[in-house]
mmCIF file of N, CA and C in Angstrom:
data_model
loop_
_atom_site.group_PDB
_atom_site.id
_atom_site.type_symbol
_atom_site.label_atom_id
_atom_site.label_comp_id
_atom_site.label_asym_id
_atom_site.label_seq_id
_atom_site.Cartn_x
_atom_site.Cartn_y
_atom_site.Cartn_z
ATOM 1 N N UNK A 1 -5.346 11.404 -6.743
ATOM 2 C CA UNK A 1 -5.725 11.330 -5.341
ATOM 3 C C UNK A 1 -5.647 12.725 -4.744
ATOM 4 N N UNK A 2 -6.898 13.069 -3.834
ATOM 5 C CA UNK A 2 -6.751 14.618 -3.752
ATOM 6 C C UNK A 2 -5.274 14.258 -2.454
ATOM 7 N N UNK A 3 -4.514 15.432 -2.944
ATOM 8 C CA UNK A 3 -3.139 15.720 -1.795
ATOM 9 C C UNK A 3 -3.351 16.344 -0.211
ATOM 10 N N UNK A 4 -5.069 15.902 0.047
ATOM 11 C CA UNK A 4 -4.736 16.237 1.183
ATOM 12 C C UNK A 4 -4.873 14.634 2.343
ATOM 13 N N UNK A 5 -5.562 14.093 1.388
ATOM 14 C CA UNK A 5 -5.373 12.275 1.700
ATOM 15 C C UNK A 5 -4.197 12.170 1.859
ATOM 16 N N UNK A 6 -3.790 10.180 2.646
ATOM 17 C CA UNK A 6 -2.841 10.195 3.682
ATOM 18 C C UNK A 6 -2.606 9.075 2.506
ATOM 19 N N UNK A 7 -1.130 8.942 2.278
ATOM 20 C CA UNK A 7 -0.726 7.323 1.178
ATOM 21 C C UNK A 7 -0.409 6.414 3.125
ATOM 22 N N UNK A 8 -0.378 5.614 2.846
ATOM 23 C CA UNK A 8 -0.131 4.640 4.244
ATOM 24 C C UNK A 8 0.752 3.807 3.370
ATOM 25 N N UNK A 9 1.999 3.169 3.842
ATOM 26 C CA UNK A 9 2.846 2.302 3.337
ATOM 27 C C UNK A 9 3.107 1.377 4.601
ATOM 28 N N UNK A 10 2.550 0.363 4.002
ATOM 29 C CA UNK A 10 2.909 -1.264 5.042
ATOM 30 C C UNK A 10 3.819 -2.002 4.668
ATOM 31 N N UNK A 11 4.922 -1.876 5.209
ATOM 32 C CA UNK A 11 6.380 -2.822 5.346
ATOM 33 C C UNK A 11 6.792 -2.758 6.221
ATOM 34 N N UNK A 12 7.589 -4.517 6.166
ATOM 35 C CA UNK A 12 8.259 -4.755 7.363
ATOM 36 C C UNK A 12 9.746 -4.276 7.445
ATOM 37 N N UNK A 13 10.117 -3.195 6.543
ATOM 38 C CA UNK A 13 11.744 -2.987 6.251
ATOM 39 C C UNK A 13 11.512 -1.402 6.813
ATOM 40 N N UNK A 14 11.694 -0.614 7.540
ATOM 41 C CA UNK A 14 11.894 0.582 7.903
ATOM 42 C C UNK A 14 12.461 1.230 6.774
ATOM 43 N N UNK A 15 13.583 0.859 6.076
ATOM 44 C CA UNK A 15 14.198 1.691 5.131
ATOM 45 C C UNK A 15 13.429 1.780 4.152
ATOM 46 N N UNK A 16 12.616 0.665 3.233
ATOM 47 C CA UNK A 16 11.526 0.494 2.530
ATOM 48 C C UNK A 16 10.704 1.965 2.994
ATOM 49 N N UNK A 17 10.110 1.628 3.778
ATOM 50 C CA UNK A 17 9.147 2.823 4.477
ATOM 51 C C UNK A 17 9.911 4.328 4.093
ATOM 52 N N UNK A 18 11.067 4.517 4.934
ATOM 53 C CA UNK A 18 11.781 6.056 4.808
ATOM 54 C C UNK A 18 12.049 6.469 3.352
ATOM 55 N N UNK A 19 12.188 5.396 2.706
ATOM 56 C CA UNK A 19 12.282 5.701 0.744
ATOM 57 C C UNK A 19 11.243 6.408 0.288
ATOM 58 N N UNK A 20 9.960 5.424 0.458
ATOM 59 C CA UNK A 20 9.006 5.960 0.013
ATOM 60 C C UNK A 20 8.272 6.607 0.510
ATOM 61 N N UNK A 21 8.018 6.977 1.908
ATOM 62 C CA UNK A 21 7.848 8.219 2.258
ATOM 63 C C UNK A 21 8.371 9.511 1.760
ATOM 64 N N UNK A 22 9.850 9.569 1.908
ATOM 65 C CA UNK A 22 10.737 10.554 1.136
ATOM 66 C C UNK A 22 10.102 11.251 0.066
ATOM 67 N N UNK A 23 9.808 9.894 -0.931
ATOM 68 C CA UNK A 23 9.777 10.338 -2.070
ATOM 69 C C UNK A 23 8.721 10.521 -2.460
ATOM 70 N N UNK A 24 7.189 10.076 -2.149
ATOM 71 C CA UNK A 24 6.168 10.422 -1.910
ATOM 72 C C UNK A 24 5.900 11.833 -1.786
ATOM 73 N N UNK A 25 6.414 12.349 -0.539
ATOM 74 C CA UNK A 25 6.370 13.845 0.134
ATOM 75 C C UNK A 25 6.770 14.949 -0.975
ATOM 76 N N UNK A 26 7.871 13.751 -1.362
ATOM 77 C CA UNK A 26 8.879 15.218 -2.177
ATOM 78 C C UNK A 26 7.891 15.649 -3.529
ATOM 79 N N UNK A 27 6.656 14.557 -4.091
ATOM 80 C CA UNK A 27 5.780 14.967 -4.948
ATOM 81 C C UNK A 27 4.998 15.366 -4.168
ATOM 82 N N UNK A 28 4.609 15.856 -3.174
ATOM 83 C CA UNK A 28 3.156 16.825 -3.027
ATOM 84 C C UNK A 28 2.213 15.832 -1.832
ATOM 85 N N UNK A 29 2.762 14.296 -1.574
ATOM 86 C CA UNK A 29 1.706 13.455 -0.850
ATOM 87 C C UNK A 29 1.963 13.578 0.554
ATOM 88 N N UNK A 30 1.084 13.324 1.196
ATOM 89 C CA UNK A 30 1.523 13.283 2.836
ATOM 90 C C UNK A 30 1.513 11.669 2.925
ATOM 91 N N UNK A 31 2.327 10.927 4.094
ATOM 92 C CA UNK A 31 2.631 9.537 3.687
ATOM 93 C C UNK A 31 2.914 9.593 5.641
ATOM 94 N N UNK A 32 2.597 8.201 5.705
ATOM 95 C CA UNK A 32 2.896 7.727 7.196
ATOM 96 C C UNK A 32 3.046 6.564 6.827
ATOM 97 N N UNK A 33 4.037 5.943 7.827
ATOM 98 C CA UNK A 33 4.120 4.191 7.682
ATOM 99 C C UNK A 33 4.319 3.639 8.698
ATOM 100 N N UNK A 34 4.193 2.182 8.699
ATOM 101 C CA UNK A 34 3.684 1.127 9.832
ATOM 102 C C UNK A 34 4.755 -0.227 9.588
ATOM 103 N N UNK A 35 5.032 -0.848 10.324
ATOM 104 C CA UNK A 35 6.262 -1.844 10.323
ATOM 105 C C UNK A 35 5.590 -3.231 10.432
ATOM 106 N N UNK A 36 4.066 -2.962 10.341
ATOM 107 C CA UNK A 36 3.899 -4.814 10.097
ATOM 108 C C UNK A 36 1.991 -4.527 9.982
ATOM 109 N N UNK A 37 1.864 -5.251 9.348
ATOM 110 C CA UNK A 37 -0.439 -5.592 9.108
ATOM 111 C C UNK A 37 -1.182 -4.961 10.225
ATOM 112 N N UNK A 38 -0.326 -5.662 11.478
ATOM 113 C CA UNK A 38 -1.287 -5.252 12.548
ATOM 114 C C UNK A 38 -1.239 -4.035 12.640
ATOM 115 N N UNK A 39 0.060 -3.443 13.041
ATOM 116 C CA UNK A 39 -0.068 -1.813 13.334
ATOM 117 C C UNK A 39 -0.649 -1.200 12.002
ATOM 118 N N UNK A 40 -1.047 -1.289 10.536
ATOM 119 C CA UNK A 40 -1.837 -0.852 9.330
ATOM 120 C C UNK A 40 -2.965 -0.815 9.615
ATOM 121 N N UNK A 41 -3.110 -2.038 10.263
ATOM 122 C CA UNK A 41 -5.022 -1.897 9.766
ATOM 123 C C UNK A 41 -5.344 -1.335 11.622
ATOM 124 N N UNK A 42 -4.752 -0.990 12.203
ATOM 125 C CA UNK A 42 -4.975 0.082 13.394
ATOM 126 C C UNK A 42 -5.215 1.205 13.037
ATOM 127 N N UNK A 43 -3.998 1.413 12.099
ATOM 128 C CA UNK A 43 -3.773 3.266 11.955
ATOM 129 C C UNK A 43 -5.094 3.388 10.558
ATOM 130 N N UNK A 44 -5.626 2.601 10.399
ATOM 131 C CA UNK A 44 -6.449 2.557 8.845
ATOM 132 C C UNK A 44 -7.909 2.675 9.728
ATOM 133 N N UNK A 45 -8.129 2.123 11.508
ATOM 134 C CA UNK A 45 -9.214 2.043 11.910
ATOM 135 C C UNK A 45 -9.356 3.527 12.957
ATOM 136 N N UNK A 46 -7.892 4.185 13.299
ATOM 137 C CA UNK A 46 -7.982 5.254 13.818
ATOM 138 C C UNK A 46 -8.022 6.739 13.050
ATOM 139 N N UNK A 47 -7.222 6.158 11.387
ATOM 140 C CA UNK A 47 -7.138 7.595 10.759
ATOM 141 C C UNK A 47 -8.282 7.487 9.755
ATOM 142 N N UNK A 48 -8.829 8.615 9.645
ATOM 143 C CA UNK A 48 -10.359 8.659 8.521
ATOM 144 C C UNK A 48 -9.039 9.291 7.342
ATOM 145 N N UNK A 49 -8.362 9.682 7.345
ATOM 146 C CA UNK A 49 -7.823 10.768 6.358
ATOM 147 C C UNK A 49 -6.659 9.827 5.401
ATOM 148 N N UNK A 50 -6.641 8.213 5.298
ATOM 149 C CA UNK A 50 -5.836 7.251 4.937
ATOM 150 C C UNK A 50 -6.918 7.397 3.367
ATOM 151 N N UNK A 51 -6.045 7.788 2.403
ATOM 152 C CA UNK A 51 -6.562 7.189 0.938
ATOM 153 C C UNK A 51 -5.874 6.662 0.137
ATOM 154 N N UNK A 52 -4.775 5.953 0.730
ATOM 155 C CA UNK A 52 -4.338 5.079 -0.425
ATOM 156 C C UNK A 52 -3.545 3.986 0.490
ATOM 157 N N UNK A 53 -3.302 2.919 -0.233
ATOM 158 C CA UNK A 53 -2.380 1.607 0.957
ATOM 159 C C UNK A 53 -1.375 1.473 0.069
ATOM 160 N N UNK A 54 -0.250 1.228 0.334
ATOM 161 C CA UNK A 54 0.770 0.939 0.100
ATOM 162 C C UNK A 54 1.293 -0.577 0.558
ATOM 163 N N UNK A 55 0.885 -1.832 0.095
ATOM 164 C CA UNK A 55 1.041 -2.620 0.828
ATOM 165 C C UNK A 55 2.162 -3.930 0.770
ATOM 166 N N UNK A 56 2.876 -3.850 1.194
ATOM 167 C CA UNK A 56 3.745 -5.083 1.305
ATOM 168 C C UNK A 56 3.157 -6.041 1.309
ATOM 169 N N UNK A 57 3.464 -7.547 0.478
ATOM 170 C CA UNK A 57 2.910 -8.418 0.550
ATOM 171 C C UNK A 57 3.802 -9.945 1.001
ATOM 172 N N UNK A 58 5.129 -9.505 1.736
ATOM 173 C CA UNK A 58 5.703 -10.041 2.001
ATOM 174 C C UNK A 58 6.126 -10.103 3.090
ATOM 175 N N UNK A 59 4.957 -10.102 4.152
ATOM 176 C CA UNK A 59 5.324 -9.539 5.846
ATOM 177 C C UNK A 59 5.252 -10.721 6.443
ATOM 178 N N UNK A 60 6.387 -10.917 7.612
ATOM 179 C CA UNK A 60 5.693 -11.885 8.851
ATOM 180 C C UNK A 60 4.728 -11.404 9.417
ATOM 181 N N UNK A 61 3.927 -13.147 10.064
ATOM 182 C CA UNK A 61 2.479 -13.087 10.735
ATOM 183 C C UNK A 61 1.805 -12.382 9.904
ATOM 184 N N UNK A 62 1.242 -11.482 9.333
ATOM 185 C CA UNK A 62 -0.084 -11.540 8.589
ATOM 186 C C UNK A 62 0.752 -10.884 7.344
ATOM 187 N N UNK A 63 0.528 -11.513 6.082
ATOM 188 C CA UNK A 63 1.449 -10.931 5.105
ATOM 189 C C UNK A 63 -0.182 -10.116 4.317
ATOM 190 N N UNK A 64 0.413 -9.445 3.624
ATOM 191 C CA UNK A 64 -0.399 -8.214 2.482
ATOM 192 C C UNK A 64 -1.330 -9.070 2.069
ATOM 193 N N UNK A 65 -1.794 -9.921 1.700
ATOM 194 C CA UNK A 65 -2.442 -11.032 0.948
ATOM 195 C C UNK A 65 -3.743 -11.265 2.021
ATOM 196 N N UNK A 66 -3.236 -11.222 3.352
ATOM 197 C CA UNK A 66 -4.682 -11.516 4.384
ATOM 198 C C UNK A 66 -4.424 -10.061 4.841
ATOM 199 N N UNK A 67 -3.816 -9.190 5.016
ATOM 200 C CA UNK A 67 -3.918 -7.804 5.321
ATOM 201 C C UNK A 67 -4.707 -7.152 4.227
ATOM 202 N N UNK A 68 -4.826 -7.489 3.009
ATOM 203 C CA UNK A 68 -5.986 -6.864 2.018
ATOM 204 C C UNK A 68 -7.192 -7.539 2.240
ATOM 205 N N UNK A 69 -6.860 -8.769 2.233
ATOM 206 C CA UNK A 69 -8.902 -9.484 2.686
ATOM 207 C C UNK A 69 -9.097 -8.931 3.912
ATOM 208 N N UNK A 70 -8.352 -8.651 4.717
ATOM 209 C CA UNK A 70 -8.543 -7.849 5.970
ATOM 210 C C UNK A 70 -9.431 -6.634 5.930
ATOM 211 N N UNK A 71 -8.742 -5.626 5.378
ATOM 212 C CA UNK A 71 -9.348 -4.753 4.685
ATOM 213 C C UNK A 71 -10.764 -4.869 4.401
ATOM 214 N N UNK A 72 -10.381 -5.417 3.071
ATOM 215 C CA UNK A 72 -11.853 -5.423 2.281
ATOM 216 C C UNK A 72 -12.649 -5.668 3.075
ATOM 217 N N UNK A 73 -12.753 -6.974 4.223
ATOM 218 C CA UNK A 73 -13.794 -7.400 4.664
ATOM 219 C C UNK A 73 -14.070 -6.793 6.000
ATOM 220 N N UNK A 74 -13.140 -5.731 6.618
ATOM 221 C CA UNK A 74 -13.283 -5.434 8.040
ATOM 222 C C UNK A 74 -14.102 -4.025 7.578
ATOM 223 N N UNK A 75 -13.515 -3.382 6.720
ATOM 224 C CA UNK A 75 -13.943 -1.886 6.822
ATOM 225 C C UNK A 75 -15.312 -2.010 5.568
ATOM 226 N N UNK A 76 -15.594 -3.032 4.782
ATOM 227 C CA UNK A 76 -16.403 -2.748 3.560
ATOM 228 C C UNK A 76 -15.342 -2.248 2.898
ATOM 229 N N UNK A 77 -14.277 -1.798 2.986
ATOM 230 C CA UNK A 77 -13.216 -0.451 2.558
ATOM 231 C C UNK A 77 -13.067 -1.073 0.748
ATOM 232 N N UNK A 78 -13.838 -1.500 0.118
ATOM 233 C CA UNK A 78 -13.810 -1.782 -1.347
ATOM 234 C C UNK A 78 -13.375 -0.516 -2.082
ATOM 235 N N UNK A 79 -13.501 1.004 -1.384
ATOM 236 C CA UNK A 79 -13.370 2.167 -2.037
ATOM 237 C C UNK A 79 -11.654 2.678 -2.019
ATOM 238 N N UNK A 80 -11.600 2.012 -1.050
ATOM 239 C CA UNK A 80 -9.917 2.246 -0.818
ATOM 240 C C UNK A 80 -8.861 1.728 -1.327
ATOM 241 N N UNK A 81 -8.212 2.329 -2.229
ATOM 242 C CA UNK A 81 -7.240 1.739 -3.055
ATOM 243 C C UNK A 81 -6.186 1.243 -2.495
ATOM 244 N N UNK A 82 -5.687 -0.204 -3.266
ATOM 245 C CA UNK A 82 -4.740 -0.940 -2.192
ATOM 246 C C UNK A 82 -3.765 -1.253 -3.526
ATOM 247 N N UNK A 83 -2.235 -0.703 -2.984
ATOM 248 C CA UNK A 83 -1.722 -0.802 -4.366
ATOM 249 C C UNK A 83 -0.306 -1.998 -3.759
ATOM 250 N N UNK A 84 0.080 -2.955 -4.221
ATOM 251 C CA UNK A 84 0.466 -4.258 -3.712
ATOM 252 C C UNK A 84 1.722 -3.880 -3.945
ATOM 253 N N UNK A 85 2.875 -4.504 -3.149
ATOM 254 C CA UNK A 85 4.237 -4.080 -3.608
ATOM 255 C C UNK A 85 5.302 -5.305 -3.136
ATOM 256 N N UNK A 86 5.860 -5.423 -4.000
ATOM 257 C CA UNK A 86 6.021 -7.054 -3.740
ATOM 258 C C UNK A 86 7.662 -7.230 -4.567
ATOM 259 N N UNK A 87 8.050 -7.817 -3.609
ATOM 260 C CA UNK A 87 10.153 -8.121 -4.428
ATOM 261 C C UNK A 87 9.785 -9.258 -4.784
ATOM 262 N N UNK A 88 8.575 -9.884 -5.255
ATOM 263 C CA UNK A 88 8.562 -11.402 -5.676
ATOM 264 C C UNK A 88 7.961 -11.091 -6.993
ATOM 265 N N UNK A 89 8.683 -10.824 -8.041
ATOM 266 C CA UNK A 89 7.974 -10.747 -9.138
ATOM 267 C C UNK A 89 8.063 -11.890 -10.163
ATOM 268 N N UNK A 90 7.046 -12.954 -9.612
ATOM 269 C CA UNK A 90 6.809 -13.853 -10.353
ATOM 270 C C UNK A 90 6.116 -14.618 -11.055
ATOM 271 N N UNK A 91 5.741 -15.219 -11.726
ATOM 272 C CA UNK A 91 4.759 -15.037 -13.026
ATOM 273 C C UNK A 91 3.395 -15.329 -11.814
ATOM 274 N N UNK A 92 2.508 -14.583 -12.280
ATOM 275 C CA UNK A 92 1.066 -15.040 -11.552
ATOM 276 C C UNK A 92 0.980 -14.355 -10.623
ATOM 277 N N UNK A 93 1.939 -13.524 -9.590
ATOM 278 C CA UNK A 93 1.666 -12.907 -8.679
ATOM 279 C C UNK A 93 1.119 -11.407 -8.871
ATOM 280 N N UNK A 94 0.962 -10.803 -9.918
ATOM 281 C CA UNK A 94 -0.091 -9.808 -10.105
ATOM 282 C C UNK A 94 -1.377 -10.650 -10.032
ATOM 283 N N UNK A 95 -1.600 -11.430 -10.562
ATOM 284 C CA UNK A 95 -2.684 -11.847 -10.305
ATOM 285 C C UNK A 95 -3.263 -12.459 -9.378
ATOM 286 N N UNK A 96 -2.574 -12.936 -8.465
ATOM 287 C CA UNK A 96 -2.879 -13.431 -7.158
ATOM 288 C C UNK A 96 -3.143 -12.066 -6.348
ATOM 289 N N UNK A 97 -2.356 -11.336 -6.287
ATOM 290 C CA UNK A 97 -2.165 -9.900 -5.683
ATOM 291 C C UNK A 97 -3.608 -8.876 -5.910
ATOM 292 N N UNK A 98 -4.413 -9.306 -6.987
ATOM 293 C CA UNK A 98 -5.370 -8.391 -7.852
ATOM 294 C C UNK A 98 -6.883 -9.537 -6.763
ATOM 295 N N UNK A 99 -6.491 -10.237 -6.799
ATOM 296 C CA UNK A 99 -7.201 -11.823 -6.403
ATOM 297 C C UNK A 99 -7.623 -11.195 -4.739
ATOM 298 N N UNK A 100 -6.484 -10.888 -4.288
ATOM 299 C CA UNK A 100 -6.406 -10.560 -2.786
ATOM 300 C C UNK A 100 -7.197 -9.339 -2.424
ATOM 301 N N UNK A 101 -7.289 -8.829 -3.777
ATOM 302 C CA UNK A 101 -8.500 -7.716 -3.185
ATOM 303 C C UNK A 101 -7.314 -5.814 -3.512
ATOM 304 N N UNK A 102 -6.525 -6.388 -3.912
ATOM 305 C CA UNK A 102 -5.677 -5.266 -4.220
ATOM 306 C C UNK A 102 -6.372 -4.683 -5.707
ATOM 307 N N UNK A 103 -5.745 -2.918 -5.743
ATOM 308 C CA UNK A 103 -6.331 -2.650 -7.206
ATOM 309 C C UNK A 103 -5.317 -2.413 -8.181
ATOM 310 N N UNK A 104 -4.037 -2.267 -7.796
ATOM 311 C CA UNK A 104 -3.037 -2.406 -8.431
ATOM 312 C C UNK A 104 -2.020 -3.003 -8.021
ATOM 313 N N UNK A 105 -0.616 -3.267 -8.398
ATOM 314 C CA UNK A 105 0.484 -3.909 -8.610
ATOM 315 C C UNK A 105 1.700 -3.107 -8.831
ATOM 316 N N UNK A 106 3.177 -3.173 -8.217
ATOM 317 C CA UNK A 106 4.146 -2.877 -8.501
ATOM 318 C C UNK A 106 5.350 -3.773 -7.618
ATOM 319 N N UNK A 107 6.401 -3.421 -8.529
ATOM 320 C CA UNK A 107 7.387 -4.969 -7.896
ATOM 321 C C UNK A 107 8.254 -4.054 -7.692
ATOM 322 N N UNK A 108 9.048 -4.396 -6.731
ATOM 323 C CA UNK A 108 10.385 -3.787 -5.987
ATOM 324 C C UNK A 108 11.212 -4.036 -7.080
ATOM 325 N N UNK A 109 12.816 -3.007 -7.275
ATOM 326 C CA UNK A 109 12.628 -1.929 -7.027
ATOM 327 C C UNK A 109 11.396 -1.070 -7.323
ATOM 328 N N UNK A 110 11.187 0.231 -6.481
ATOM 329 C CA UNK A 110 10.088 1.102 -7.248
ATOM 330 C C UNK A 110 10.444 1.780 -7.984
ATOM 331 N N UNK A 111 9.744 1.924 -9.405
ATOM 332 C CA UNK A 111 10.379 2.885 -9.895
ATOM 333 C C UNK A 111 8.634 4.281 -9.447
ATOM 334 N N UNK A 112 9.883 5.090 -8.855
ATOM 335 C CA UNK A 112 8.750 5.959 -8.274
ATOM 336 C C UNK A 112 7.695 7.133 -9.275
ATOM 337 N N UNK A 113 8.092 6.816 -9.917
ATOM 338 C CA UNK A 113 7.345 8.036 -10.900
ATOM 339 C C UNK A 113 6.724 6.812 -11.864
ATOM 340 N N UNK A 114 6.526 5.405 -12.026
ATOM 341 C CA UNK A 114 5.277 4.924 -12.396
ATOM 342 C C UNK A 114 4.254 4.807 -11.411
ATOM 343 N N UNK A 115 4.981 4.545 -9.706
ATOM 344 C CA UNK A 115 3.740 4.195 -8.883
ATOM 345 C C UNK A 115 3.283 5.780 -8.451
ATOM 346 N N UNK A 116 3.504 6.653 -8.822
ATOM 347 C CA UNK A 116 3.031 8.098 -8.954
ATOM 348 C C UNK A 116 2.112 8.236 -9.708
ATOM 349 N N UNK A 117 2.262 7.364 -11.034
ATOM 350 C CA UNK A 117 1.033 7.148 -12.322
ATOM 351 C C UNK A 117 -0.005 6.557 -11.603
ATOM 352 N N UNK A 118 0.299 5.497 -10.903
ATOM 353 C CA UNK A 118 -0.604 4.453 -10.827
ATOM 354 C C UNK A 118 -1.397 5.407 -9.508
ATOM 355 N N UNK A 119 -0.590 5.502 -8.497
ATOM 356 C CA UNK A 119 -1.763 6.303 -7.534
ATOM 357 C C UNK A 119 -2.789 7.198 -8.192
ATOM 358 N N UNK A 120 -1.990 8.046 -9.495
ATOM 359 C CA UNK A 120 -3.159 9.296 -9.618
ATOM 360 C C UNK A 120 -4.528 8.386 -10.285
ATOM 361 N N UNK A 121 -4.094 7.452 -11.337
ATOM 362 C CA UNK A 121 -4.622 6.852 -12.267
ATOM 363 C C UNK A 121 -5.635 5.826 -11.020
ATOM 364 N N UNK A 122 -5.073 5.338 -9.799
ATOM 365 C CA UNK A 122 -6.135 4.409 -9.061
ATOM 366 C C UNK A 122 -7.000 5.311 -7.698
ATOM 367 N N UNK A 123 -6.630 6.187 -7.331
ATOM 368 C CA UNK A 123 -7.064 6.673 -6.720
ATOM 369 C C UNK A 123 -8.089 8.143 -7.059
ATOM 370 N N UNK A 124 -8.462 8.027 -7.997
ATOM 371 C CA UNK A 124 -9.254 9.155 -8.496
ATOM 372 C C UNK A 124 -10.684 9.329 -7.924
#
């Protein structure tokens, strides 16, 4: 993903957010985050410079699952990589998650230097 694109991380846990921001930054990414769907797909309709989602799929009122059909279907945004992040790792939910319009998958904890793989590897 070129490093001058924005990673966006959608969770409803603030600390969630300050982690991976942190650690994001500390490799080279610029990162902003949002505390629930609605305020995401705002900052996704005000910022042009958002290239990657970070998305929780475990939010009150609109969880990651209709916040990605959201996506897909509000912006066309099919080009925009939506990488799913989810403490429910249970059988089928990559695939439900892939279903929702996401292009990749990772389960809480992060381990941050695979979803480092996966951004460069999905966002190219």
């Amino acid at each position: 993903m070129d490093k001058n694109k924005t990673v966006l991380v959608i969770d409803d846990d603030q600390n969630n957010i300050f982690a991976l921001k942190l650690a994001l930054k500390s490799r080279g990414f610029q990162a902003m985050g949002c505390l629930s769907a609605a305020e995401g797909l705002a900052q996704l309709r005000d910022h042009a410079g958002i290239g990657l989602v970070l998305m929780d799929m475990m939010m009150p009122e609109i969880d990651g699952y209709e916040a990605t059909q959201l996506i897909r279907r509000s912006w066309n945004a099919n080009e925009l990589p939506i990488i799913a992040v989810t403490a429910q790792a249970m059988t089928g939910d990559r695939e439900k998650c892939l279903a929702a319009g996401a292009n990749g998958y990772i389960s809480k904890p992060i381990d941050i230097e695979l979803l480092v793989q996966m951004i460069t590897e999905i966002a190219r």
